[in-house]
């Protein structure tokens, strides 16, 4: 039986909203910003609408990441940009700890990423249960998926239920306010700079 409490149904109702959310355990906010490729000294409090406005007035592409803390976990939100899906960035974020990331894409093209202490464990567009890159990898617990989707249906789409999986894996509660309140935000280089580099190597 699926358990979906509807807390994240609002995401489907947001037109053109395809965030990247990364949860990081083991490092500070400033370290998170640095491993994303940003400069903590340039951080300023911004809400999503202000980030959209800044991007609209730029002639070149760039990204932005906002950070906050929930218990021992740093959350990093990108409403413009997708640095958090670059495998090399995920590996860096997880060094000394672990990180779990999700990207909601257009037409259900969502992706999920999990790294532990510098090693990429999961990197896929999930249909049915999420699976590790290496079969039987003990760093991934298949039980995390149970009860969230029909794991016997290989075409099952996750959508916002990926947020429930993120909560289960990282032992946090994701708040809607993360997506609306001001976050310490920095500008990031365009991810095009990672193309044709080892940063995109999997694993």
PDB file of C-alpha atoms in Angstrom:
ATOM      1  CA  UNK A   1       0.000   0.000   0.000  1.00  0.00           C
ATOM      2  CA  UNK A   2       1.292   3.431  -0.917  1.00  0.00           C
ATOM      3  CA  UNK A   3       1.579   6.133   1.695  1.00  0.00           C
ATOM      4  CA  UNK A   4       1.420   9.629   0.266  1.00  0.00           C
ATOM      5  CA  UNK A   5       0.211  12.290   2.637  1.00  0.00           C
ATOM      6  CA  UNK A   6      -0.198  14.966  -0.018  1.00  0.00           C
ATOM      7  CA  UNK A   7       2.229  17.423   1.591  1.00  0.00           C
ATOM      8  CA  UNK A   8       4.002  17.942  -1.726  1.00  0.00           C
ATOM      9  CA  UNK A   9       1.025  18.021  -4.064  1.00  0.00           C
ATOM     10  CA  UNK A  10       1.452  21.792  -4.283  1.00  0.00           C
ATOM     11  CA  UNK A  11       4.581  21.292  -6.404  1.00  0.00           C
ATOM     12  CA  UNK A  12       2.508  19.889  -9.260  1.00  0.00           C
ATOM     13  CA  UNK A  13       0.389  23.027  -9.113  1.00  0.00           C
ATOM     14  CA  UNK A  14       3.354  25.396  -9.538  1.00  0.00           C
ATOM     15  CA  UNK A  15       3.648  26.280 -13.220  1.00  0.00           C
ATOM     16  CA  UNK A  16       7.200  25.987 -14.553  1.00  0.00           C
ATOM     17  CA  UNK A  17       8.666  25.025 -11.161  1.00  0.00           C
ATOM     18  CA  UNK A  18      11.384  22.389 -11.581  1.00  0.00           C
ATOM     19  CA  UNK A  19      13.677  22.709  -8.563  1.00  0.00           C
ATOM     20  CA  UNK A  20      16.835  20.846  -7.673  1.00  0.00           C
ATOM     21  CA  UNK A  21      16.969  20.039  -3.956  1.00  0.00           C
ATOM     22  CA  UNK A  22      20.071  18.559  -2.365  1.00  0.00           C
ATOM     23  CA  UNK A  23      20.320  17.444   1.271  1.00  0.00           C
ATOM     24  CA  UNK A  24      23.862  17.280   2.639  1.00  0.00           C
ATOM     25  CA  UNK A  25      25.043  15.693   5.863  1.00  0.00           C
ATOM     26  CA  UNK A  26      28.491  16.260   7.379  1.00  0.00           C
ATOM     27  CA  UNK A  27      29.415  19.806   6.257  1.00  0.00           C
ATOM     28  CA  UNK A  28      28.429  23.399   7.044  1.00  0.00           C
ATOM     29  CA  UNK A  29      26.473  25.915   4.977  1.00  0.00           C
ATOM     30  CA  UNK A  30      29.671  27.692   3.922  1.00  0.00           C
ATOM     31  CA  UNK A  31      31.335  24.425   2.955  1.00  0.00           C
ATOM     32  CA  UNK A  32      28.242  23.518   0.956  1.00  0.00           C
ATOM     33  CA  UNK A  33      28.401  26.796  -0.970  1.00  0.00           C
ATOM     34  CA  UNK A  34      32.119  26.312  -1.648  1.00  0.00           C
ATOM     35  CA  UNK A  35      31.647  22.753  -2.896  1.00  0.00           C
ATOM     36  CA  UNK A  36      28.920  24.007  -5.214  1.00  0.00           C
ATOM     37  CA  UNK A  37      31.534  26.372  -6.639  1.00  0.00           C
ATOM     38  CA  UNK A  38      30.252  29.546  -4.982  1.00  0.00           C
ATOM     39  CA  UNK A  39      31.736  32.150  -2.652  1.00  0.00           C
ATOM     40  CA  UNK A  40      30.100  32.315   0.809  1.00  0.00           C
ATOM     41  CA  UNK A  41      31.223  35.939   1.257  1.00  0.00           C
ATOM     42  CA  UNK A  42      28.889  36.990  -1.576  1.00  0.00           C
ATOM     43  CA  UNK A  43      25.786  35.328  -0.075  1.00  0.00           C
ATOM     44  CA  UNK A  44      22.650  37.408   0.300  1.00  0.00           C
ATOM     45  CA  UNK A  45      19.137  36.608   1.444  1.00  0.00           C
ATOM     46  CA  UNK A  46      16.904  36.046  -1.597  1.00  0.00           C
ATOM     47  CA  UNK A  47      13.547  34.460  -2.300  1.00  0.00           C
ATOM     48  CA  UNK A  48      12.786  32.521  -5.474  1.00  0.00           C
ATOM     49  CA  UNK A  49      11.042  35.449  -7.201  1.00  0.00           C
ATOM     50  CA  UNK A  50      14.114  37.636  -6.677  1.00  0.00           C
ATOM     51  CA  UNK A  51      16.350  34.958  -8.190  1.00  0.00           C
ATOM     52  CA  UNK A  52      14.109  34.746 -11.260  1.00  0.00           C
ATOM     53  CA  UNK A  53      14.278  38.521 -11.589  1.00  0.00           C
ATOM     54  CA  UNK A  54      18.067  38.570 -11.335  1.00  0.00           C
ATOM     55  CA  UNK A  55      18.396  35.890 -13.988  1.00  0.00           C
ATOM     56  CA  UNK A  56      16.020  37.704 -16.326  1.00  0.00           C
ATOM     57  CA  UNK A  57      18.351  40.715 -16.371  1.00  0.00           C
ATOM     58  CA  UNK A  58      21.544  38.769 -17.083  1.00  0.00           C
ATOM     59  CA  UNK A  59      22.949  38.449 -20.586  1.00  0.00           C
ATOM     60  CA  UNK A  60      24.794  35.204 -19.797  1.00  0.00           C
ATOM     61  CA  UNK A  61      23.602  31.993 -18.170  1.00  0.00           C
ATOM     62  CA  UNK A  62      24.413  31.215 -14.570  1.00  0.00           C
ATOM     63  CA  UNK A  63      22.927  29.377 -11.640  1.00  0.00           C
ATOM     64  CA  UNK A  64      22.017  30.187  -8.066  1.00  0.00           C
ATOM     65  CA  UNK A  65      21.962  28.073  -4.933  1.00  0.00           C
ATOM     66  CA  UNK A  66      20.282  28.956  -1.653  1.00  0.00           C
ATOM     67  CA  UNK A  67      21.183  27.134   1.544  1.00  0.00           C
ATOM     68  CA  UNK A  68      19.664  26.555   4.962  1.00  0.00           C
ATOM     69  CA  UNK A  69      19.900  24.113   7.860  1.00  0.00           C
ATOM     70  CA  UNK A  70      17.502  21.547   9.288  1.00  0.00           C
ATOM     71  CA  UNK A  71      19.016  19.730  12.252  1.00  0.00           C
ATOM     72  CA  UNK A  72      22.359  18.217  11.173  1.00  0.00           C
ATOM     73  CA  UNK A  73      21.508  18.521   7.467  1.00  0.00           C
ATOM     74  CA  UNK A  74      22.146  21.417   5.104  1.00  0.00           C
ATOM     75  CA  UNK A  75      19.596  21.818   2.334  1.00  0.00           C
ATOM     76  CA  UNK A  76      20.556  23.425  -0.967  1.00  0.00           C
ATOM     77  CA  UNK A  77      17.841  24.683  -3.291  1.00  0.00           C
ATOM     78  CA  UNK A  78      18.272  25.636  -6.926  1.00  0.00           C
ATOM     79  CA  UNK A  79      15.294  27.221  -8.659  1.00  0.00           C
ATOM     80  CA  UNK A  80      17.560  28.512 -11.445  1.00  0.00           C
ATOM     81  CA  UNK A  81      20.361  26.172 -12.479  1.00  0.00           C
ATOM     82  CA  UNK A  82      21.179  22.522 -11.914  1.00  0.00           C
ATOM     83  CA  UNK A  83      24.683  22.320 -10.466  1.00  0.00           C
ATOM     84  CA  UNK A  84      23.411  19.807  -7.919  1.00  0.00           C
ATOM     85  CA  UNK A  85      22.886  17.150 -10.588  1.00  0.00           C
ATOM     86  CA  UNK A  86      26.532  17.145 -11.748  1.00  0.00           C
ATOM     87  CA  UNK A  87      28.034  13.845 -10.535  1.00  0.00           C
ATOM     88  CA  UNK A  88      31.342  15.452  -9.583  1.00  0.00           C
ATOM     89  CA  UNK A  89      29.568  18.037  -7.432  1.00  0.00           C
ATOM     90  CA  UNK A  90      27.572  15.298  -5.706  1.00  0.00           C
ATOM     91  CA  UNK A  91      30.775  13.404  -4.964  1.00  0.00           C
ATOM     92  CA  UNK A  92      32.355  16.558  -3.518  1.00  0.00           C
ATOM     93  CA  UNK A  93      29.300  17.383  -1.413  1.00  0.00           C
ATOM     94  CA  UNK A  94      29.293  13.898   0.110  1.00  0.00           C
ATOM     95  CA  UNK A  95      32.963  13.801   1.146  1.00  0.00           C
ATOM     96  CA  UNK A  96      33.032  13.233   4.896  1.00  0.00           C
ATOM     97  CA  UNK A  97      29.319  12.459   4.937  1.00  0.00           C
ATOM     98  CA  UNK A  98      26.559  11.892   2.405  1.00  0.00           C
ATOM     99  CA  UNK A  99      24.097  13.743   0.221  1.00  0.00           C
ATOM    100  CA  UNK A 100      20.786  13.023  -1.477  1.00  0.00           C
ATOM    101  CA  UNK A 101      19.493  15.076  -4.371  1.00  0.00           C
ATOM    102  CA  UNK A 102      16.403  15.236  -6.547  1.00  0.00           C
ATOM    103  CA  UNK A 103      15.537  17.151  -9.679  1.00  0.00           C
ATOM    104  CA  UNK A 104      11.974  17.524 -10.861  1.00  0.00           C
ATOM    105  CA  UNK A 105      11.889  17.679 -14.648  1.00  0.00           C
ATOM    106  CA  UNK A 106       9.437  18.501 -17.395  1.00  0.00           C
ATOM    107  CA  UNK A 107       7.016  15.716 -18.365  1.00  0.00           C
ATOM    108  CA  UNK A 108       8.058  13.492 -15.470  1.00  0.00           C
ATOM    109  CA  UNK A 109      11.765  13.469 -16.328  1.00  0.00           C
ATOM    110  CA  UNK A 110      12.780  13.468 -12.674  1.00  0.00           C
ATOM    111  CA  UNK A 111      16.182  12.308 -11.445  1.00  0.00           C
ATOM    112  CA  UNK A 112      17.459  11.098  -8.083  1.00  0.00           C
ATOM    113  CA  UNK A 113      21.042  11.104  -6.827  1.00  0.00           C
ATOM    114  CA  UNK A 114      22.734   9.714  -3.737  1.00  0.00           C
ATOM    115  CA  UNK A 115      26.416   9.837  -2.789  1.00  0.00           C
ATOM    116  CA  UNK A 116      28.319   8.672   0.281  1.00  0.00           C
ATOM    117  CA  UNK A 117      31.793   9.866   1.298  1.00  0.00           C
ATOM    118  CA  UNK A 118      32.849  10.802  -2.212  1.00  0.00           C
ATOM    119  CA  UNK A 119      31.282   7.818  -3.958  1.00  0.00           C
ATOM    120  CA  UNK A 120      28.241   7.994  -6.224  1.00  0.00           C
ATOM    121  CA  UNK A 121      25.707   5.350  -5.173  1.00  0.00           C
ATOM    122  CA  UNK A 122      22.516   6.243  -7.105  1.00  0.00           C
ATOM    123  CA  UNK A 123      22.124   8.313 -10.246  1.00  0.00           C
ATOM    124  CA  UNK A 124      19.017   7.628 -12.264  1.00  0.00           C
ATOM    125  CA  UNK A 125      15.661   8.689 -13.636  1.00  0.00           C
ATOM    126  CA  UNK A 126      13.590   6.390 -11.439  1.00  0.00           C
ATOM    127  CA  UNK A 127      10.696   4.241 -12.592  1.00  0.00           C
ATOM    128  CA  UNK A 128       9.584   1.815  -9.936  1.00  0.00           C
ATOM    129  CA  UNK A 129      12.029   1.322  -7.066  1.00  0.00           C
ATOM    130  CA  UNK A 130      15.227   3.350  -6.990  1.00  0.00           C
ATOM    131  CA  UNK A 131      18.263   1.141  -7.577  1.00  0.00           C
ATOM    132  CA  UNK A 132      21.976   1.693  -6.941  1.00  0.00           C
ATOM    133  CA  UNK A 133      24.518   1.893  -9.738  1.00  0.00           C
ATOM    134  CA  UNK A 134      26.057  -1.338  -8.457  1.00  0.00           C
ATOM    135  CA  UNK A 135      23.636  -4.150  -7.653  1.00  0.00           C
ATOM    136  CA  UNK A 136      23.487  -4.896  -3.951  1.00  0.00           C
ATOM    137  CA  UNK A 137      25.446  -1.804  -2.891  1.00  0.00           C
ATOM    138  CA  UNK A 138      25.030  -1.886   0.919  1.00  0.00           C
ATOM    139  CA  UNK A 139      25.031   1.926   1.036  1.00  0.00           C
ATOM    140  CA  UNK A 140      21.530   1.898  -0.490  1.00  0.00           C
ATOM    141  CA  UNK A 141      18.652   0.401   1.490  1.00  0.00           C
ATOM    142  CA  UNK A 142      15.827  -0.875  -0.789  1.00  0.00           C
ATOM    143  CA  UNK A 143      13.422  -0.554   2.153  1.00  0.00           C
ATOM    144  CA  UNK A 144      13.569   3.224   1.752  1.00  0.00           C
ATOM    145  CA  UNK A 145      11.271   2.881  -1.286  1.00  0.00           C
ATOM    146  CA  UNK A 146       8.714   0.561   0.279  1.00  0.00           C
ATOM    147  CA  UNK A 147       5.249   1.989   0.822  1.00  0.00           C
ATOM    148  CA  UNK A 148       5.918   5.117  -1.248  1.00  0.00           C
ATOM    149  CA  UNK A 149       5.121   3.736  -4.707  1.00  0.00           C
ATOM    150  CA  UNK A 150       4.035   0.455  -6.241  1.00  0.00           C
ATOM    151  CA  UNK A 151       7.464  -1.171  -6.345  1.00  0.00           C
ATOM    152  CA  UNK A 152       6.109  -3.996  -8.509  1.00  0.00           C
ATOM    153  CA  UNK A 153       5.256  -1.551 -11.303  1.00  0.00           C
ATOM    154  CA  UNK A 154       8.417  -0.716 -13.301  1.00  0.00           C
ATOM    155  CA  UNK A 155       6.687   2.268 -14.930  1.00  0.00           C
ATOM    156  CA  UNK A 156       5.578   3.920 -11.692  1.00  0.00           C
ATOM    157  CA  UNK A 157       6.415   7.633 -11.705  1.00  0.00           C
ATOM    158  CA  UNK A 158       7.667   9.269  -8.524  1.00  0.00           C
ATOM    159  CA  UNK A 159       7.104  12.983  -9.059  1.00  0.00           C
ATOM    160  CA  UNK A 160       6.761  14.871  -5.744  1.00  0.00           C
ATOM    161  CA  UNK A 161       6.880  11.551  -3.864  1.00  0.00           C
ATOM    162  CA  UNK A 162      10.652  11.814  -4.336  1.00  0.00           C
ATOM    163  CA  UNK A 163      10.526  14.361  -1.513  1.00  0.00           C
ATOM    164  CA  UNK A 164       9.096  11.676   0.757  1.00  0.00           C
ATOM    165  CA  UNK A 165      11.961   9.399  -0.248  1.00  0.00           C
ATOM    166  CA  UNK A 166      14.462  12.161   0.486  1.00  0.00           C
ATOM    167  CA  UNK A 167      13.002  12.574   3.966  1.00  0.00           C
ATOM    168  CA  UNK A 168      13.291   8.867   4.620  1.00  0.00           C
ATOM    169  CA  UNK A 169      16.873   8.558   3.376  1.00  0.00           C
ATOM    170  CA  UNK A 170      18.209  11.648   5.153  1.00  0.00           C
ATOM    171  CA  UNK A 171      15.943  11.508   8.238  1.00  0.00           C
ATOM    172  CA  UNK A 172      14.636  15.047   7.869  1.00  0.00           C
ATOM    173  CA  UNK A 173      11.299  16.798   7.383  1.00  0.00           C
ATOM    174  CA  UNK A 174      11.159  18.951   4.247  1.00  0.00           C
ATOM    175  CA  UNK A 175       9.199  22.159   4.816  1.00  0.00           C
ATOM    176  CA  UNK A 176       7.310  24.075   2.142  1.00  0.00           C
ATOM    177  CA  UNK A 177       8.766  27.247   3.638  1.00  0.00           C
ATOM    178  CA  UNK A 178      12.185  26.277   2.250  1.00  0.00           C
ATOM    179  CA  UNK A 179      10.837  27.116  -1.195  1.00  0.00           C
ATOM    180  CA  UNK A 180       9.338  30.475  -0.236  1.00  0.00           C
ATOM    181  CA  UNK A 181      11.451  32.031   2.512  1.00  0.00           C
ATOM    182  CA  UNK A 182      14.690  33.988   1.958  1.00  0.00           C
ATOM    183  CA  UNK A 183      17.757  31.737   1.805  1.00  0.00           C
ATOM    184  CA  UNK A 184      21.481  32.542   1.841  1.00  0.00           C
ATOM    185  CA  UNK A 185      21.994  32.582  -1.901  1.00  0.00           C
ATOM    186  CA  UNK A 186      25.055  32.809  -4.152  1.00  0.00           C
ATOM    187  CA  UNK A 187      25.592  32.898  -7.883  1.00  0.00           C
ATOM    188  CA  UNK A 188      27.196  29.868  -9.498  1.00  0.00           C
ATOM    189  CA  UNK A 189      29.038  29.387 -12.793  1.00  0.00           C
ATOM    190  CA  UNK A 190      27.026  27.940 -15.662  1.00  0.00           C
ATOM    191  CA  UNK A 191      27.112  24.125 -15.599  1.00  0.00           C
ATOM    192  CA  UNK A 192      28.196  24.174 -19.249  1.00  0.00           C
ATOM    193  CA  UNK A 193      31.707  24.505 -17.827  1.00  0.00           C
ATOM    194  CA  UNK A 194      31.503  20.894 -16.643  1.00  0.00           C
ATOM    195  CA  UNK A 195      30.810  19.494 -20.102  1.00  0.00           C
ATOM    196  CA  UNK A 196      33.384  16.986 -21.392  1.00  0.00           C
ATOM    197  CA  UNK A 197      35.148  16.893 -18.019  1.00  0.00           C
ATOM    198  CA  UNK A 198      35.500  14.108 -15.404  1.00  0.00           C
ATOM    199  CA  UNK A 199      32.820  15.918 -13.371  1.00  0.00           C
ATOM    200  CA  UNK A 200      30.231  14.128 -15.520  1.00  0.00           C
ATOM    201  CA  UNK A 201      31.798  10.683 -15.119  1.00  0.00           C
ATOM    202  CA  UNK A 202      29.464   8.053 -13.655  1.00  0.00           C
ATOM    203  CA  UNK A 203      30.343   6.589 -11.240  1.00  0.00           C
TER     204      UNK A 203
END
